[in-house]
mmCIF file of C-alpha atoms in Angstrom:
data_model
loop_
_atom_site.group_PDB
_atom_site.id
_atom_site.type_symbol
_atom_site.label_atom_id
_atom_site.label_comp_id
_atom_site.label_asym_id
_atom_site.label_seq_id
_atom_site.Cartn_x
_atom_site.Cartn_y
_atom_site.Cartn_z
ATOM 1 C CA MET A 272 17.998 8.155 26.439
ATOM 2 C CA THR A 273 18.464 8.921 23.232
ATOM 3 C CA ASP A 274 19.616 12.344 21.660
ATOM 4 C CA GLU A 275 15.413 13.090 19.388
ATOM 5 C CA ALA A 276 13.661 11.620 22.592
ATOM 6 C CA GLU A 277 15.711 14.194 24.738
ATOM 7 C CA LYS A 278 14.628 17.420 22.185
ATOM 8 C CA LEU A 279 11.074 16.229 22.049
ATOM 9 C CA PRO A 280 9.251 18.316 23.810
ATOM 10 C CA ILE A 281 7.134 17.124 27.151
ATOM 11 C CA SER A 282 3.729 17.571 25.353
ATOM 12 C CA SER A 283 4.788 14.830 22.517
ATOM 13 C CA HIS A 284 5.466 12.187 25.343
ATOM 14 C CA LEU A 285 2.146 12.951 26.713
ATOM 15 C CA GLU A 286 0.888 12.862 23.149
ATOM 16 C CA GLU A 287 2.655 9.422 22.991
ATOM 17 C CA LEU A 288 1.427 8.087 25.946
ATOM 18 C CA ARG A 289 -2.591 9.159 24.770
ATOM 19 C CA GLN A 290 -2.405 7.084 22.095
ATOM 20 C CA THR A 291 -0.743 3.706 23.755
ATOM 21 C CA LEU A 292 -3.277 3.635 26.575
ATOM 22 C CA LEU A 293 -5.380 3.994 23.451
ATOM 23 C CA TRP A 294 -4.133 1.442 21.578
ATOM 24 C CA SER A 295 -4.276 -0.533 24.942
ATOM 25 C CA LEU A 296 -7.496 0.073 25.802
ATOM 26 C CA VAL A 297 -8.198 -1.070 21.537
ATOM 27 C CA GLY A 298 -6.774 -4.470 22.251
ATOM 28 C CA LEU A 299 -8.343 -5.131 25.663
ATOM 29 C CA ILE A 300 -11.570 -4.145 24.438
ATOM 30 C CA ALA A 301 -10.943 -6.517 21.030
ATOM 31 C CA GLY A 302 -9.791 -9.462 23.446
ATOM 32 C CA VAL A 303 -13.035 -9.172 25.926
ATOM 33 C CA VAL A 304 -15.378 -9.252 23.216
ATOM 34 C CA ALA A 305 -13.240 -12.647 22.068
ATOM 35 C CA ALA A 306 -13.113 -13.931 25.675
ATOM 36 C CA VAL A 307 -16.983 -13.687 25.558
ATOM 37 C CA PHE A 308 -17.513 -16.482 23.236
ATOM 38 C CA PHE A 309 -15.499 -19.133 25.690
ATOM 39 C CA VAL A 310 -17.073 -17.579 28.767
ATOM 40 C CA ASN A 311 -18.175 -21.130 29.927
ATOM 41 C CA PRO A 312 -15.831 -23.324 28.930
ATOM 42 C CA ILE A 313 -13.212 -20.681 31.029
ATOM 43 C CA LEU A 314 -16.095 -21.155 34.101
ATOM 44 C CA GLY A 315 -16.174 -24.682 33.902
ATOM 45 C CA PHE A 316 -12.477 -24.730 34.269
ATOM 46 C CA LEU A 317 -12.828 -21.900 36.649
ATOM 47 C CA THR A 318 -15.000 -24.040 39.143
ATOM 48 C CA GLN A 319 -12.748 -27.438 38.961
ATOM 49 C CA PRO A 320 -11.530 -26.855 42.220
ATOM 50 C CA ILE A 321 -14.441 -27.390 44.210
ATOM 51 C CA GLY A 322 -16.053 -29.657 41.376
ATOM 52 C CA GLY A 323 -17.432 -28.148 38.716
ATOM 53 C CA LEU A 324 -20.365 -25.378 38.253
ATOM 54 C CA GLN A 325 -23.399 -26.787 40.100
ATOM 55 C CA ASN A 326 -21.378 -26.574 43.559
ATOM 56 C CA LEU A 327 -21.945 -23.375 43.663
ATOM 57 C CA GLN A 328 -24.980 -21.120 44.291
ATOM 58 C CA ALA A 329 -26.323 -17.518 42.793
ATOM 59 C CA ILE A 330 -28.353 -15.793 45.540
ATOM 60 C CA GLU A 331 -29.015 -11.719 43.554
ATOM 61 C CA VAL A 332 -30.688 -11.791 40.787
ATOM 62 C CA THR A 333 -27.680 -9.924 38.474
ATOM 63 C CA GLU A 334 -25.146 -12.761 39.450
ATOM 64 C CA THR A 335 -24.650 -14.158 37.329
ATOM 65 C CA MET A 336 -24.412 -11.355 34.690
ATOM 66 C CA SER A 337 -21.921 -9.950 37.006
ATOM 67 C CA VAL A 338 -19.884 -12.740 37.109
ATOM 68 C CA TYR A 339 -20.208 -13.538 33.373
ATOM 69 C CA MET A 340 -18.831 -10.041 32.746
ATOM 70 C CA ARG A 341 -15.820 -10.566 35.158
ATOM 71 C CA VAL A 342 -14.163 -14.156 33.853
ATOM 72 C CA ALA A 343 -14.767 -12.158 30.425
ATOM 73 C CA LEU A 344 -12.917 -9.248 31.613
ATOM 74 C CA LEU A 345 -10.456 -11.669 33.207
ATOM 75 C CA GLY A 346 -10.279 -13.422 29.774
ATOM 76 C CA GLY A 347 -9.565 -10.834 27.186
ATOM 77 C CA MET A 348 -7.260 -9.283 29.644
ATOM 78 C CA ILE A 349 -5.256 -12.448 28.800
ATOM 79 C CA ILE A 350 -5.874 -12.307 25.045
ATOM 80 C CA ALA A 351 -5.057 -9.422 24.503
ATOM 81 C CA LEU A 352 -2.078 -9.326 27.308
ATOM 82 C CA PRO A 353 0.703 -9.538 24.825
ATOM 83 C CA TRP A 354 -1.081 -6.593 22.622
ATOM 84 C CA ILE A 355 -0.858 -3.833 25.859
ATOM 85 C CA VAL A 356 2.457 -5.448 26.872
ATOM 86 C CA PHE A 357 3.883 -4.630 23.714
ATOM 87 C CA GLN A 358 2.188 -1.150 23.644
ATOM 88 C CA LEU A 359 3.991 0.092 26.588
ATOM 89 C CA LEU A 360 7.330 -1.064 24.849
ATOM 90 C CA ARG A 361 6.927 0.323 22.357
ATOM 91 C CA PHE A 362 6.549 3.543 24.365
ATOM 92 C CA VAL A 363 9.301 3.352 27.427
ATOM 93 C CA GLY A 364 11.559 2.182 24.075
ATOM 94 C CA LYS A 365 11.233 5.481 22.148
ATOM 95 C CA GLY A 366 13.620 6.914 24.300
ATOM 96 C CA LEU A 367 16.431 3.838 24.198
ATOM 97 C CA LYS A 368 19.417 3.426 22.198
ATOM 98 C CA PRO A 369 18.582 1.390 18.908
ATOM 99 C CA THR A 370 20.865 -2.159 20.994
ATOM 100 C CA GLU A 371 18.625 -1.518 24.444
ATOM 101 C CA ARG A 372 15.524 -1.103 22.192
ATOM 102 C CA LYS A 373 15.962 -4.333 21.288
ATOM 103 C CA GLY A 374 16.071 -5.993 24.288
ATOM 104 C CA ILE A 375 13.531 -4.140 25.508
ATOM 105 C CA TYR A 376 11.602 -5.749 22.345
ATOM 106 C CA LEU A 377 12.444 -9.713 23.585
ATOM 107 C CA ALA A 378 11.105 -9.196 26.698
ATOM 108 C CA LEU A 379 7.588 -9.512 25.087
ATOM 109 C CA PRO A 380 7.360 -13.068 24.908
ATOM 110 C CA PHE A 381 9.181 -13.538 28.425
ATOM 111 C CA ALA A 382 6.083 -11.245 30.186
ATOM 112 C CA VAL A 383 3.762 -12.980 28.735
ATOM 113 C CA LEU A 384 5.039 -16.572 30.167
ATOM 114 C CA LEU A 385 5.854 -15.148 33.466
ATOM 115 C CA PHE A 386 2.076 -13.833 33.970
ATOM 116 C CA LEU A 387 0.998 -16.964 32.386
ATOM 117 C CA ALA A 388 3.345 -19.173 34.758
ATOM 118 C CA GLY A 389 1.716 -17.018 38.116
ATOM 119 C CA VAL A 390 -1.598 -17.715 37.005
ATOM 120 C CA ALA A 391 -1.176 -21.236 36.636
ATOM 121 C CA PHE A 392 0.765 -21.861 40.023
ATOM 122 C CA ALA A 393 -2.230 -19.455 41.736
ATOM 123 C CA PHE A 394 -4.380 -21.555 40.340
ATOM 124 C CA TYR A 395 -2.792 -24.764 40.791
ATOM 125 C CA VAL A 396 -0.901 -24.634 43.731
ATOM 126 C CA MET A 397 -2.237 -21.192 45.681
ATOM 127 C CA LEU A 398 -6.157 -22.177 45.073
ATOM 128 C CA PRO A 399 -6.006 -25.759 46.845
ATOM 129 C CA ALA A 400 -4.519 -24.505 49.496
ATOM 130 C CA SER A 401 -6.382 -21.406 50.341
ATOM 131 C CA LEU A 402 -9.808 -23.493 49.327
ATOM 132 C CA GLY A 403 -8.463 -26.316 52.252
ATOM 133 C CA PHE A 404 -7.714 -23.720 54.980
ATOM 134 C CA PHE A 405 -11.602 -21.784 54.794
ATOM 135 C CA GLN A 406 -13.145 -24.979 54.023
ATOM 136 C CA GLU A 407 -11.373 -26.361 56.992
ATOM 137 C CA ILE A 408 -11.329 -23.730 59.952
ATOM 138 C CA LEU A 409 -14.503 -24.755 61.337
ATOM 139 C CA ASP A 410 -16.477 -28.308 60.899
ATOM 140 C CA VAL A 411 -19.016 -26.985 58.579
ATOM 141 C CA THR A 412 -21.087 -27.320 56.144
ATOM 142 C CA THR A 413 -20.245 -24.465 53.283
ATOM 143 C CA SER A 414 -22.483 -23.275 50.888
ATOM 144 C CA ILE A 415 -20.479 -21.073 48.295
ATOM 145 C CA ARG A 416 -22.254 -18.245 46.418
ATOM 146 C CA LEU A 417 -20.812 -18.467 42.623
ATOM 147 C CA LYS A 418 -19.677 -14.562 42.993
ATOM 148 C CA SER A 419 -17.753 -15.336 45.815
ATOM 149 C CA TYR A 420 -16.429 -17.632 44.536
ATOM 150 C CA ILE A 421 -15.427 -16.380 40.974
ATOM 151 C CA SER A 422 -14.046 -13.039 42.439
ATOM 152 C CA PHE A 423 -12.131 -14.858 45.255
ATOM 153 C CA THR A 424 -10.397 -16.483 41.795
ATOM 154 C CA THR A 425 -9.714 -14.014 39.590
ATOM 155 C CA ASN A 426 -7.904 -11.590 42.304
ATOM 156 C CA ILE A 427 -6.004 -13.992 42.992
ATOM 157 C CA MET A 428 -4.737 -15.787 39.435
ATOM 158 C CA PHE A 429 -4.718 -12.160 38.468
ATOM 159 C CA TRP A 430 -2.880 -10.176 40.945
ATOM 160 C CA ILE A 431 -0.235 -12.934 41.609
ATOM 161 C CA GLY A 432 0.133 -13.450 37.235
ATOM 162 C CA VAL A 433 0.939 -9.247 38.206
ATOM 163 C CA SER A 434 3.353 -10.171 40.925
ATOM 164 C CA PHE A 435 5.636 -12.746 38.217
ATOM 165 C CA GLN A 436 5.918 -9.612 35.926
ATOM 166 C CA LEU A 437 8.675 -9.224 38.836
ATOM 167 C CA PRO A 438 12.045 -9.839 36.402
ATOM 168 C CA LEU A 439 10.730 -7.736 33.945
ATOM 169 C CA VAL A 440 10.076 -5.000 35.691
ATOM 170 C CA PHE A 441 13.385 -5.191 37.096
ATOM 171 C CA PHE A 442 14.861 -5.754 33.561
ATOM 172 C CA VAL A 443 13.184 -2.521 31.790
ATOM 173 C CA LEU A 444 14.062 0.007 34.582
ATOM 174 C CA THR A 445 17.795 -1.365 34.402
ATOM 175 C CA LYS A 446 17.185 -0.343 30.582
ATOM 176 C CA ILE A 447 16.843 3.635 31.270
ATOM 177 C CA GLY A 448 18.698 3.675 34.426
ATOM 178 C CA ILE A 449 17.074 3.337 37.449
ATOM 179 C CA VAL A 450 18.499 0.851 39.205
ATOM 180 C CA THR A 451 21.809 -1.372 38.695
ATOM 181 C CA PRO A 452 22.350 -5.037 39.986
ATOM 182 C CA LYS A 453 24.986 -3.790 42.746
ATOM 183 C CA LEU A 454 21.403 -2.032 43.881
ATOM 184 C CA LEU A 455 19.184 -5.111 43.825
ATOM 185 C CA VAL A 456 21.949 -6.845 45.860
ATOM 186 C CA LYS A 457 22.117 -4.476 48.225
ATOM 187 C CA GLY A 458 18.449 -4.377 48.348
ATOM 188 C CA TRP A 459 17.808 -7.871 49.322
ATOM 189 C CA ARG A 460 16.796 -7.428 52.732
ATOM 190 C CA VAL A 461 14.574 -4.349 52.212
ATOM 191 C CA ALA A 462 12.914 -7.281 48.944
ATOM 192 C CA ILE A 463 12.633 -10.024 51.368
ATOM 193 C CA VAL A 464 10.298 -7.486 53.796
ATOM 194 C CA ALA A 465 8.720 -5.947 50.563
ATOM 195 C CA ILE A 466 7.723 -9.546 49.436
ATOM 196 C CA ALA A 467 6.284 -10.373 53.123
ATOM 197 C CA VAL A 468 4.103 -6.876 52.790
ATOM 198 C CA LEU A 469 2.919 -8.366 49.187
ATOM 199 C CA ALA A 470 2.082 -11.490 50.658
ATOM 200 C CA ALA A 471 0.007 -10.326 53.398
ATOM 201 C CA VAL A 472 -1.892 -8.151 50.934
ATOM 202 C CA ILE A 473 -2.560 -10.806 47.468
ATOM 203 C CA THR A 474 -2.932 -13.885 49.322
ATOM 204 C CA PRO A 475 -6.901 -14.494 50.830
ATOM 205 C CA THR A 476 -6.111 -16.176 53.552
ATOM 206 C CA GLY A 477 -3.840 -14.750 56.867
ATOM 207 C CA ASP A 478 -2.020 -17.968 58.029
ATOM 208 C CA PRO A 479 1.810 -18.378 57.187
ATOM 209 C CA ILE A 480 1.535 -21.046 55.390
ATOM 210 C CA ASN A 481 -0.500 -19.652 52.376
ATOM 211 C CA MET A 482 2.213 -16.518 52.582
ATOM 212 C CA LEU A 483 5.195 -18.635 52.569
ATOM 213 C CA ILE A 484 3.698 -20.441 49.492
ATOM 214 C CA PHE A 485 3.759 -17.601 47.044
ATOM 215 C CA MET A 486 7.144 -16.221 49.430
ATOM 216 C CA LEU A 487 9.237 -18.474 47.992
ATOM 217 C CA PRO A 488 8.645 -18.024 44.575
ATOM 218 C CA LEU A 489 8.784 -14.334 43.962
ATOM 219 C CA PHE A 490 12.256 -14.650 46.473
ATOM 220 C CA VAL A 491 13.567 -17.150 43.586
ATOM 221 C CA LEU A 492 11.905 -14.195 40.792
ATOM 222 C CA TYR A 493 14.017 -11.440 42.897
ATOM 223 C CA LEU A 494 17.013 -13.184 42.326
ATOM 224 C CA LEU A 495 16.514 -13.949 38.447
ATOM 225 C CA SER A 496 15.332 -10.255 38.831
ATOM 226 C CA ILE A 497 18.737 -9.625 39.639
ATOM 227 C CA LEU A 498 20.318 -11.542 36.905
ATOM 228 C CA LEU A 499 17.701 -10.258 34.069
ATOM 229 C CA SER A 500 19.043 -6.815 35.639
ATOM 230 C CA ALA A 501 22.855 -7.686 34.610
ATOM 231 C CA LEU A 502 21.684 -9.389 31.683
ATOM 232 C CA ALA A 503 20.217 -5.854 30.821
ATOM 233 C CA LYS A 504 23.043 -3.504 32.303
ATOM 234 C CA LYS A 505 26.253 -5.776 30.426
ATOM 235 C CA PRO A 506 25.630 -3.767 26.791
ATOM 236 C CA ALA A 507 25.848 -0.678 27.540
ATOM 237 C CA LYS A 508 28.950 -1.515 29.664
ATOM 238 C CA VAL A 509 30.231 -2.735 26.264
ATOM 239 C CA GLU A 510 29.545 0.724 24.495
ATOM 240 C CA GLU A 511 31.441 2.179 26.894
#
């Protein structure tokens, strides 16, 4: 931590946090407004795994509107993600040395890429496997509701996208000094248990196949986290 940051009172830190959250919210609102114009193409893309929007049914009067806003919110989140991550990293970076702050800012493009990689993994790998499991578990004709399908799809895409931020989180925590590469290496057994619990919570099905599909890349991300943690720790050792 820098001496300047240590001298700042708690009220100043809280005010900076408030400004960070406010600007992040402004970016999210702007992203949602922009995404409103692309809701129909996004819906067409999201419904490809089941053959298109025409294969879904809406039962409630307000169902289409709630789906419309949900898709706009998800699209806005993706559009505003670089701005939101930048605001959060800028807030964290104020308490670091210039060399450490530079490393934090370099993590910005990786945050976006990891989130998009998680979204793509959820859509092209997790979603087909989950839909196949649900539709084949019983030999009956399934009529899928619009609200149910979009809620199911956006939930799995968002949370798996967030879980793919694991390497970046440990990189930042190492920069701050909360964790070390050695601690991550020693805690690999605990990490496997935590990953299994996370997979059980996030994955829409309880079968072990879908959980394993999610656990394997997440454990690879944990190994990548150890590597990034080591890279984040290296500049501090050079300075010492």
